[in-house]
Amino acid sequence: MKTAKTLLAACALVLGFAAGSAAAADFPKLEGPILLTSAGQSPDCNTVKVLAQKAKLDNVTFKPMATDADLGDAKTLLITVGVSHKGFGVAGVNLDTESARSKALIGAAKAKKIPVVMIHIGGIEGREAMSQQMLDVVAPSGDAFVVYTQGNGDGYFTKVAGEKPLILAEKPMELIKIFSEHAK
């Protein structure tokens, strides 16, 4: 019985890794011009901007409060998700207005067939109540996901991504390699 359980666990691990590899293989090319924005105004957007620069992503426009008008000729939308109360105060927004802006932006991207890559580099602690509400608004519309492994400890992103590409990063710095590998 113990051997059977061990064998089943090993098979599940292998299948899980194979599914993760397939998802990474289907990940959309990060083609410029790229619009990088925030849903929640957390400083994670600034971190992703720096990591995108280090990865030498081509033609990235950083606009934390981007609207559908800012899409212009963008071919990729990168959207970081995480709420910052301080960021809300500085931007003069709240959860309702930020949710509405994010929905409108993602809706416009979908209408233009621009891939929406959702990024969450906060750990599970970065998923406090308001951040989780923002994730519930944004994540279901993502076409692909890059997530800090510790932020997926409860399997939330695995469930939301479903069959869509999901790349789990052990540490945020891995985004440099991920961005480089998927740049067009």
mmCIF file of C-alpha atoms in Angstrom:
data_model
loop_
_atom_site.group_PDB
_atom_site.id
_atom_site.type_symbol
_atom_site.label_atom_id
_atom_site.label_comp_id
_atom_site.label_asym_id
_atom_site.label_seq_id
_atom_site.Cartn_x
_atom_site.Cartn_y
_atom_site.Cartn_z
ATOM 1 C CA MET A 1 0.000 0.000 0.000
ATOM 2 C CA LYS A 2 2.830 2.379 0.933
ATOM 3 C CA THR A 3 4.594 1.640 -2.391
ATOM 4 C CA ALA A 4 1.409 2.331 -4.353
ATOM 5 C CA LYS A 5 0.956 5.695 -2.611
ATOM 6 C CA THR A 6 4.580 6.605 -3.286
ATOM 7 C CA LEU A 7 4.191 5.633 -6.950
ATOM 8 C CA LEU A 8 0.993 7.673 -7.263
ATOM 9 C CA ALA A 9 2.665 10.697 -5.664
ATOM 10 C CA ALA A 10 5.635 10.404 -8.040
ATOM 11 C CA CYS A 11 3.319 10.169 -11.061
ATOM 12 C CA ALA A 12 1.397 13.235 -9.898
ATOM 13 C CA LEU A 13 4.660 15.164 -9.553
ATOM 14 C CA VAL A 14 5.816 14.160 -13.025
ATOM 15 C CA LEU A 15 2.449 15.082 -14.546
ATOM 16 C CA GLY A 16 2.483 18.395 -12.680
ATOM 17 C CA PHE A 17 5.949 19.249 -13.995
ATOM 18 C CA ALA A 18 4.950 18.200 -17.521
ATOM 19 C CA ALA A 19 1.858 20.414 -17.367
ATOM 20 C CA GLY A 20 3.990 23.345 -16.154
ATOM 21 C CA SER A 21 6.436 22.805 -19.009
ATOM 22 C CA ALA A 22 3.646 22.680 -21.562
ATOM 23 C CA ALA A 23 2.184 25.883 -20.158
ATOM 24 C CA ALA A 24 5.560 27.606 -20.377
ATOM 25 C CA ALA A 25 5.937 26.434 -23.969
ATOM 26 C CA ASP A 26 2.550 28.000 -24.860
ATOM 27 C CA PHE A 27 3.417 31.281 -23.177
ATOM 28 C CA PRO A 28 2.855 34.204 -25.581
ATOM 29 C CA LYS A 29 5.826 36.060 -27.015
ATOM 30 C CA LEU A 30 6.376 39.384 -25.273
ATOM 31 C CA GLU A 31 6.251 41.516 -28.375
ATOM 32 C CA GLY A 32 6.794 45.271 -28.320
ATOM 33 C CA PRO A 33 5.474 47.765 -28.012
ATOM 34 C CA ILE A 34 4.622 46.550 -24.514
ATOM 35 C CA LEU A 35 2.428 48.451 -22.066
ATOM 36 C CA LEU A 36 3.278 47.771 -18.408
ATOM 37 C CA THR A 37 0.725 48.841 -15.825
ATOM 38 C CA SER A 38 -0.572 48.110 -12.348
ATOM 39 C CA ALA A 39 -3.882 46.881 -11.030
ATOM 40 C CA GLY A 40 -3.783 48.030 -7.432
ATOM 41 C CA GLN A 41 -0.918 50.539 -7.519
ATOM 42 C CA SER A 42 1.538 48.391 -5.541
ATOM 43 C CA PRO A 43 5.273 48.995 -5.907
ATOM 44 C CA ASP A 44 5.507 45.582 -7.611
ATOM 45 C CA CYS A 45 4.910 47.396 -10.898
ATOM 46 C CA ASN A 46 8.127 49.367 -10.365
ATOM 47 C CA THR A 47 10.004 46.152 -9.611
ATOM 48 C CA VAL A 48 8.687 44.532 -12.793
ATOM 49 C CA LYS A 49 9.702 47.640 -14.757
ATOM 50 C CA VAL A 50 13.298 47.292 -13.523
ATOM 51 C CA LEU A 51 13.328 43.542 -14.245
ATOM 52 C CA ALA A 52 11.950 44.159 -17.757
ATOM 53 C CA GLN A 53 14.746 46.686 -18.355
ATOM 54 C CA LYS A 54 17.350 44.183 -17.135
ATOM 55 C CA ALA A 55 15.841 41.591 -19.492
ATOM 56 C CA LYS A 56 16.148 44.149 -22.287
ATOM 57 C CA LEU A 57 12.506 43.834 -23.275
ATOM 58 C CA ASP A 58 11.940 45.893 -26.375
ATOM 59 C CA ASN A 59 9.871 49.084 -26.368
ATOM 60 C CA VAL A 60 8.207 48.988 -22.921
ATOM 61 C CA THR A 61 6.009 51.889 -21.852
ATOM 62 C CA PHE A 62 5.555 52.080 -18.091
ATOM 63 C CA LYS A 63 2.288 53.690 -17.065
ATOM 64 C CA PRO A 64 0.937 52.614 -13.640
ATOM 65 C CA MET A 65 -2.463 54.241 -14.288
ATOM 66 C CA ALA A 66 -2.829 53.185 -17.942
ATOM 67 C CA THR A 67 -6.248 53.375 -19.545
ATOM 68 C CA ASP A 68 -7.583 51.885 -22.748
ATOM 69 C CA ALA A 69 -6.450 55.050 -24.554
ATOM 70 C CA ASP A 70 -2.845 54.204 -23.605
ATOM 71 C CA LEU A 71 -2.896 50.879 -25.471
ATOM 72 C CA GLY A 72 -2.106 52.652 -28.737
ATOM 73 C CA ASP A 73 -0.216 50.179 -30.907
ATOM 74 C CA ALA A 74 0.778 47.913 -27.984
ATOM 75 C CA LYS A 75 1.177 44.255 -28.852
ATOM 76 C CA THR A 76 1.465 43.011 -25.245
ATOM 77 C CA LEU A 77 -0.097 44.156 -21.965
ATOM 78 C CA LEU A 78 1.816 43.304 -18.786
ATOM 79 C CA ILE A 79 -0.278 43.974 -15.697
ATOM 80 C CA THR A 80 0.993 43.575 -12.152
ATOM 81 C CA VAL A 81 -1.619 42.925 -9.504
ATOM 82 C CA GLY A 82 -1.374 43.955 -5.871
ATOM 83 C CA VAL A 83 -3.031 46.655 -3.792
ATOM 84 C CA SER A 84 -1.089 49.341 -1.992
ATOM 85 C CA HIS A 85 -3.084 51.645 0.263
ATOM 86 C CA LYS A 86 -0.318 54.226 -0.056
ATOM 87 C CA GLY A 87 -0.347 53.800 -3.846
ATOM 88 C CA PHE A 88 -4.117 54.264 -3.861
ATOM 89 C CA GLY A 89 -3.700 57.492 -1.895
ATOM 90 C CA VAL A 90 -0.982 58.857 -4.175
ATOM 91 C CA ALA A 91 -2.967 57.973 -7.310
ATOM 92 C CA GLY A 92 -6.238 59.243 -5.838
ATOM 93 C CA VAL A 93 -8.082 55.986 -6.461
ATOM 94 C CA ASN A 94 -9.908 53.362 -4.439
ATOM 95 C CA LEU A 95 -10.707 49.706 -4.991
ATOM 96 C CA ASP A 96 -13.839 50.463 -7.018
ATOM 97 C CA THR A 97 -12.249 53.009 -9.362
ATOM 98 C CA GLU A 98 -9.098 50.909 -9.759
ATOM 99 C CA SER A 99 -11.165 47.801 -10.523
ATOM 100 C CA ALA A 100 -13.205 49.708 -13.111
ATOM 101 C CA ARG A 101 -10.050 51.121 -14.765
ATOM 102 C CA SER A 102 -8.416 47.683 -14.857
ATOM 103 C CA LYS A 103 -11.519 46.009 -16.306
ATOM 104 C CA ALA A 104 -11.833 48.664 -19.018
ATOM 105 C CA LEU A 105 -8.140 48.387 -19.928
ATOM 106 C CA ILE A 106 -8.233 44.596 -20.104
ATOM 107 C CA GLY A 107 -11.493 44.702 -22.071
ATOM 108 C CA ALA A 108 -9.914 47.055 -24.618
ATOM 109 C CA ALA A 109 -6.825 44.823 -24.858
ATOM 110 C CA LYS A 110 -9.034 41.778 -25.452
ATOM 111 C CA ALA A 111 -10.986 43.655 -28.144
ATOM 112 C CA LYS A 112 -7.696 44.430 -29.914
ATOM 113 C CA LYS A 113 -6.506 40.823 -29.421
ATOM 114 C CA ILE A 114 -3.547 42.003 -27.310
ATOM 115 C CA PRO A 115 -2.311 39.253 -24.968
ATOM 116 C CA VAL A 116 -2.772 40.128 -21.291
ATOM 117 C CA VAL A 117 0.056 38.771 -19.134
ATOM 118 C CA MET A 118 -0.827 38.955 -15.450
ATOM 119 C CA ILE A 119 2.085 39.178 -13.021
ATOM 120 C CA HIS A 120 1.970 38.646 -9.254
ATOM 121 C CA ILE A 121 5.320 38.777 -7.463
ATOM 122 C CA GLY A 122 3.988 39.105 -3.923
ATOM 123 C CA GLY A 123 4.018 36.090 -1.684
ATOM 124 C CA ILE A 124 0.916 34.755 0.000
ATOM 125 C CA GLU A 125 1.228 37.733 2.377
ATOM 126 C CA GLY A 126 0.851 39.948 -0.693
ATOM 127 C CA ARG A 127 -2.660 38.574 -1.087
ATOM 128 C CA GLU A 128 -4.371 40.447 1.730
ATOM 129 C CA ALA A 129 -8.127 41.115 1.356
ATOM 130 C CA MET A 130 -8.019 44.063 -1.070
ATOM 131 C CA SER A 131 -5.271 42.519 -3.201
ATOM 132 C CA GLN A 132 -7.317 39.318 -3.388
ATOM 133 C CA GLN A 133 -10.358 41.314 -4.501
ATOM 134 C CA MET A 134 -8.251 42.953 -7.227
ATOM 135 C CA LEU A 135 -6.912 39.556 -8.285
ATOM 136 C CA ASP A 136 -10.463 38.228 -8.501
ATOM 137 C CA VAL A 137 -11.270 41.093 -10.900
ATOM 138 C CA VAL A 138 -8.131 40.840 -13.072
ATOM 139 C CA ALA A 139 -6.834 37.267 -12.995
ATOM 140 C CA PRO A 140 -9.720 35.520 -14.782
ATOM 141 C CA SER A 141 -9.038 37.727 -17.832
ATOM 142 C CA GLY A 142 -5.330 36.932 -18.025
ATOM 143 C CA ASP A 143 -4.066 35.092 -21.093
ATOM 144 C CA ALA A 144 -0.863 34.026 -19.342
ATOM 145 C CA PHE A 145 0.512 34.277 -15.818
ATOM 146 C CA VAL A 146 3.881 34.830 -14.164
ATOM 147 C CA VAL A 147 3.610 34.258 -10.438
ATOM 148 C CA TYR A 148 5.995 34.123 -7.506
ATOM 149 C CA THR A 149 5.696 30.510 -6.304
ATOM 150 C CA GLN A 150 5.043 31.548 -2.702
ATOM 151 C CA GLY A 151 2.027 33.548 -3.889
ATOM 152 C CA ASN A 152 0.495 30.341 -5.252
ATOM 153 C CA GLY A 153 0.834 28.345 -2.038
ATOM 154 C CA ASP A 154 -2.925 27.755 -1.957
ATOM 155 C CA GLY A 155 -3.145 26.938 -5.679
ATOM 156 C CA TYR A 156 -5.183 30.063 -6.492
ATOM 157 C CA PHE A 157 -3.238 30.889 -9.666
ATOM 158 C CA THR A 158 -3.143 27.274 -10.814
ATOM 159 C CA LYS A 159 -6.935 27.193 -10.555
ATOM 160 C CA VAL A 160 -7.468 30.594 -12.229
ATOM 161 C CA ALA A 161 -5.007 29.830 -15.038
ATOM 162 C CA GLY A 162 -6.608 26.478 -15.774
ATOM 163 C CA GLU A 163 -5.303 25.541 -19.232
ATOM 164 C CA LYS A 164 -3.678 28.943 -19.794
ATOM 165 C CA PRO A 165 0.117 29.275 -19.490
ATOM 166 C CA LEU A 166 1.358 29.708 -15.923
ATOM 167 C CA ILE A 167 5.010 30.193 -15.059
ATOM 168 C CA LEU A 168 5.934 29.957 -11.393
ATOM 169 C CA ALA A 169 9.093 31.790 -10.343
ATOM 170 C CA GLU A 170 10.961 30.784 -7.205
ATOM 171 C CA LYS A 171 12.071 34.393 -6.718
ATOM 172 C CA PRO A 172 11.093 37.640 -8.428
ATOM 173 C CA MET A 173 14.583 38.031 -9.984
ATOM 174 C CA GLU A 174 13.769 35.012 -12.180
ATOM 175 C CA LEU A 175 11.510 37.330 -14.183
ATOM 176 C CA ILE A 176 14.618 38.576 -15.992
ATOM 177 C CA LYS A 177 15.212 35.104 -17.421
ATOM 178 C CA ILE A 178 11.495 34.508 -18.039
ATOM 179 C CA PHE A 179 11.146 37.809 -19.892
ATOM 180 C CA SER A 180 14.304 37.152 -21.925
ATOM 181 C CA GLU A 181 13.154 33.667 -22.923
ATOM 182 C CA HIS A 182 9.749 34.901 -24.082
ATOM 183 C CA ALA A 183 10.780 38.168 -25.751
ATOM 184 C CA LYS A 184 10.117 38.465 -29.457
#
